[in-house]
mmCIF file of C-alpha atoms in Angstrom:
data_model
loop_
_atom_site.group_PDB
_atom_site.id
_atom_site.type_symbol
_atom_site.label_atom_id
_atom_site.label_comp_id
_atom_site.label_asym_id
_atom_site.label_seq_id
_atom_site.Cartn_x
_atom_site.Cartn_y
_atom_site.Cartn_z
ATOM 1 C CA MET M 12 101.674 102.675 132.752
ATOM 2 C CA MET M 13 104.078 105.462 130.934
ATOM 3 C CA LYS M 14 103.559 104.888 127.103
ATOM 4 C CA THR M 15 107.030 104.086 125.495
ATOM 5 C CA ALA M 16 107.809 106.101 122.686
ATOM 6 C CA ILE M 17 109.477 105.266 119.559
ATOM 7 C CA PRO M 18 113.333 106.758 119.587
ATOM 8 C CA GLU M 19 114.046 109.689 117.004
ATOM 9 C CA ALA M 20 116.569 107.760 115.100
ATOM 10 C CA LEU M 21 114.150 105.181 114.647
ATOM 11 C CA MET M 22 111.333 107.636 113.342
ATOM 12 C CA THR M 23 113.444 109.139 110.864
ATOM 13 C CA LEU M 24 114.523 106.073 109.320
ATOM 14 C CA LEU M 25 111.288 104.338 109.496
ATOM 15 C CA SER M 26 109.528 107.775 107.938
ATOM 16 C CA GLY M 27 108.080 106.044 105.271
ATOM 17 C CA GLU M 28 110.846 108.843 103.340
ATOM 18 C CA ASN M 29 114.084 108.397 100.853
ATOM 19 C CA LEU M 30 113.068 104.111 100.336
ATOM 20 C CA LYS M 31 116.590 104.234 97.739
ATOM 21 C CA ASP M 32 118.822 105.823 100.081
ATOM 22 C CA LYS M 33 118.147 102.902 103.075
ATOM 23 C CA GLN M 34 117.354 100.626 100.719
ATOM 24 C CA ARG M 35 120.583 98.354 102.281
ATOM 25 C CA GLU M 36 118.930 98.414 106.168
ATOM 26 C CA ALA M 37 117.459 95.348 107.134
ATOM 27 C CA PHE M 38 115.959 94.312 110.411
ATOM 28 C CA LEU M 39 115.309 91.090 112.447
ATOM 29 C CA LEU M 40 111.444 90.185 113.408
ATOM 30 C CA GLN M 41 111.192 88.030 115.806
ATOM 31 C CA THR M 42 108.386 85.659 116.423
ATOM 32 C CA VAL M 43 107.274 82.124 118.396
ATOM 33 C CA ASN M 44 106.259 79.818 116.440
ATOM 34 C CA GLU M 45 103.353 76.919 117.566
ATOM 35 C CA ASP M 46 105.829 74.838 119.248
ATOM 36 C CA GLY M 47 108.070 77.469 121.141
ATOM 37 C CA TRP M 48 110.228 78.111 119.196
ATOM 38 C CA PRO M 49 112.346 81.074 117.932
ATOM 39 C CA HIS M 50 111.558 82.392 114.551
ATOM 40 C CA SER M 51 113.509 85.232 112.716
ATOM 41 C CA ALA M 52 112.687 87.095 109.653
ATOM 42 C CA MET M 53 114.376 89.921 107.938
ATOM 43 C CA ILE M 54 111.996 92.849 106.874
ATOM 44 C CA SER M 55 112.975 96.274 105.116
ATOM 45 C CA VAL M 56 112.205 99.750 105.584
ATOM 46 C CA GLY M 57 109.483 99.001 102.930
ATOM 47 C CA GLU M 58 107.158 96.999 105.066
ATOM 48 C CA VAL M 59 107.502 98.773 108.249
ATOM 49 C CA ILE M 60 106.538 102.613 108.805
ATOM 50 C CA ALA M 61 106.653 104.684 112.609
ATOM 51 C CA ALA M 62 103.021 105.397 111.932
ATOM 52 C CA ASP M 63 103.561 108.233 115.490
ATOM 53 C CA PRO M 64 105.690 107.967 118.207
ATOM 54 C CA TYR M 65 104.176 105.222 120.012
ATOM 55 C CA THR M 66 103.029 103.033 117.197
ATOM 56 C CA PHE M 67 105.018 100.724 113.639
ATOM 57 C CA ARG M 68 102.611 99.849 110.999
ATOM 58 C CA LEU M 69 103.690 96.671 109.468
ATOM 59 C CA MET M 70 102.744 94.802 106.174
ATOM 60 C CA LEU M 71 103.914 91.614 105.695
ATOM 61 C CA TRP M 72 104.447 88.878 102.689
ATOM 62 C CA PRO M 73 100.754 86.565 103.099
ATOM 63 C CA ASN M 74 101.024 83.065 104.854
ATOM 64 C CA THR M 75 104.573 83.231 106.040
ATOM 65 C CA MET M 76 105.407 81.630 109.000
ATOM 66 C CA THR M 77 106.073 85.505 110.500
ATOM 67 C CA THR M 78 102.648 85.897 109.650
ATOM 68 C CA LEU M 79 100.805 83.058 110.764
ATOM 69 C CA ASN M 80 102.830 83.194 114.215
ATOM 70 C CA LEU M 81 102.209 87.307 114.350
ATOM 71 C CA MET M 82 98.350 86.200 113.726
ATOM 72 C CA ARG M 83 98.048 83.542 116.109
ATOM 73 C CA SER M 84 100.143 85.217 119.567
ATOM 74 C CA LYS M 85 99.807 88.810 118.444
ATOM 75 C CA LYS M 86 103.354 89.490 119.869
ATOM 76 C CA ALA M 87 106.930 90.043 118.321
ATOM 77 C CA GLN M 88 110.162 91.793 119.077
ATOM 78 C CA LEU M 89 111.863 93.782 116.121
ATOM 79 C CA VAL M 90 115.633 94.212 116.563
ATOM 80 C CA ILE M 91 117.187 96.947 114.691
ATOM 81 C CA ILE M 92 120.600 98.079 114.329
ATOM 82 C CA TYR M 93 121.160 101.387 113.973
ATOM 83 C CA GLU M 94 124.046 103.837 114.346
ATOM 84 C CA GLY M 95 126.137 102.186 116.681
ATOM 85 C CA LEU M 96 123.148 101.075 119.004
ATOM 86 C CA VAL M 97 120.671 98.111 119.746
ATOM 87 C CA TYR M 98 117.135 97.975 119.221
ATOM 88 C CA TYR M 99 115.376 94.949 120.862
ATOM 89 C CA ILE M 100 111.658 96.110 121.138
ATOM 90 C CA LYS M 101 108.760 93.867 122.214
ATOM 91 C CA LEU M 102 106.006 94.716 120.515
ATOM 92 C CA GLN M 103 102.321 94.389 121.274
ATOM 93 C CA MET M 104 100.608 93.368 117.869
ATOM 94 C CA LYS M 105 97.002 93.765 115.976
ATOM 95 C CA HIS M 106 96.429 92.143 112.706
ATOM 96 C CA HIS M 107 94.084 94.535 110.025
ATOM 97 C CA SER M 108 92.612 93.416 107.097
ATOM 98 C CA ALA M 109 94.848 92.621 104.517
ATOM 99 C CA VAL M 110 95.845 94.436 101.538
ATOM 100 C CA HIS M 111 95.195 93.056 97.584
ATOM 101 C CA SER M 112 96.761 95.971 95.117
ATOM 102 C CA ASP M 113 98.097 95.853 91.845
ATOM 103 C CA VAL M 114 101.622 96.077 93.472
ATOM 104 C CA HIS M 115 101.631 93.842 96.358
ATOM 105 C CA THR M 116 99.481 91.831 98.360
ATOM 106 C CA GLY M 117 99.968 91.559 102.120
ATOM 107 C CA GLU M 118 98.876 91.018 105.425
ATOM 108 C CA ARG M 119 98.724 94.845 107.531
ATOM 109 C CA PHE M 120 99.568 94.718 111.210
ATOM 110 C CA SER M 121 99.668 97.386 113.716
ATOM 111 C CA ALA M 122 102.414 97.741 116.609
ATOM 112 C CA HIS M 123 102.619 99.127 120.009
ATOM 113 C CA ILE M 124 105.842 98.716 122.148
ATOM 114 C CA HIS M 125 105.649 96.734 125.146
ATOM 115 C CA ALA M 126 109.502 97.544 126.290
ATOM 116 C CA LEU M 127 112.567 98.885 124.695
ATOM 117 C CA LYS M 128 115.967 97.904 125.214
ATOM 118 C CA ILE M 129 118.744 100.339 123.672
ATOM 119 C CA ASP M 130 122.187 98.369 123.931
ATOM 120 C CA GLN M 131 125.658 99.300 122.899
ATOM 121 C CA ALA M 132 129.338 97.124 123.068
ATOM 122 C CA LYS M 133 131.201 99.184 126.066
ATOM 123 C CA TYR M 134 134.452 97.859 124.310
ATOM 124 C CA ALA M 135 133.733 98.080 120.750
ATOM 125 C CA GLU M 136 131.660 100.024 118.328
ATOM 126 C CA ILE M 137 128.758 98.615 116.641
ATOM 127 C CA GLU M 138 129.315 99.355 112.583
ATOM 128 C CA THR M 139 126.383 97.976 110.684
ATOM 129 C CA GLY M 140 124.123 95.436 111.329
ATOM 130 C CA VAL M 141 122.155 93.578 108.930
ATOM 131 C CA GLN M 142 122.045 94.831 105.059
ATOM 132 C CA VAL M 143 121.514 93.975 101.873
ATOM 133 C CA ARG M 144 121.835 94.200 98.280
ATOM 134 C CA LEU M 145 118.589 94.317 96.533
ATOM 135 C CA HIS M 146 118.763 92.472 93.052
ATOM 136 C CA ASN M 147 116.386 94.872 90.907
ATOM 137 C CA PRO M 148 116.371 97.983 93.528
ATOM 138 C CA ASP M 149 114.013 100.084 91.081
ATOM 139 C CA ARG M 150 111.642 97.046 90.861
ATOM 140 C CA VAL M 151 111.460 96.502 94.650
ATOM 141 C CA ILE M 152 111.304 100.211 95.850
ATOM 142 C CA ASP M 153 108.469 101.028 93.666
ATOM 143 C CA ARG M 154 107.102 97.892 95.291
ATOM 144 C CA TRP M 155 108.222 99.034 99.116
ATOM 145 C CA GLN M 156 107.050 102.958 98.087
ATOM 146 C CA ALA M 157 103.500 101.497 97.274
ATOM 147 C CA GLN M 158 103.304 99.901 100.537
ATOM 148 C CA VAL M 159 104.078 102.610 102.400
ATOM 149 C CA GLU M 160 101.647 104.952 100.992
ATOM 150 C CA ILE M 161 99.097 102.172 102.194
ATOM 151 C CA LEU M 162 100.804 102.101 105.322
ATOM 152 C CA LYS M 163 100.550 105.878 105.943
ATOM 153 C CA HIS M 164 97.418 106.993 104.504
ATOM 154 C CA ASN M 165 95.149 104.188 105.329
ATOM 155 C CA PRO M 166 93.697 103.964 108.534
ATOM 156 C CA TYR M 167 92.830 100.803 109.885
#
């Protein structure tokens, strides 16, 4: 089976670098709950990185519905709307040990692409995806930077 690589635009977006410049970007991480219903959560550039062309690493809040769903099902879909394209990325998840630091406690996951669909509207331009305005950018970006450093340099 041929591996599906992370597109170059997403490798750059999810590099863990220049977080301040990317602070408005948010993505949808979709899981399925125990009753079989879809569950969506927003994640940021401070919670997911492209570790290599075939692997994402994530650090998520502990004990959330999303985290519990991922631990149970080991499957997710990441939806990223970026630069006029919509990326639907089906992921096979693997849970790793939690991280407890002064800055953040989080559950770590690695994710390999099971399937990738890239979509664009033929009749319109996709201008934006999910974007946010942080209430306390300096504090949040500091936490993101700490999380990203853990994801980059703490091998699973």
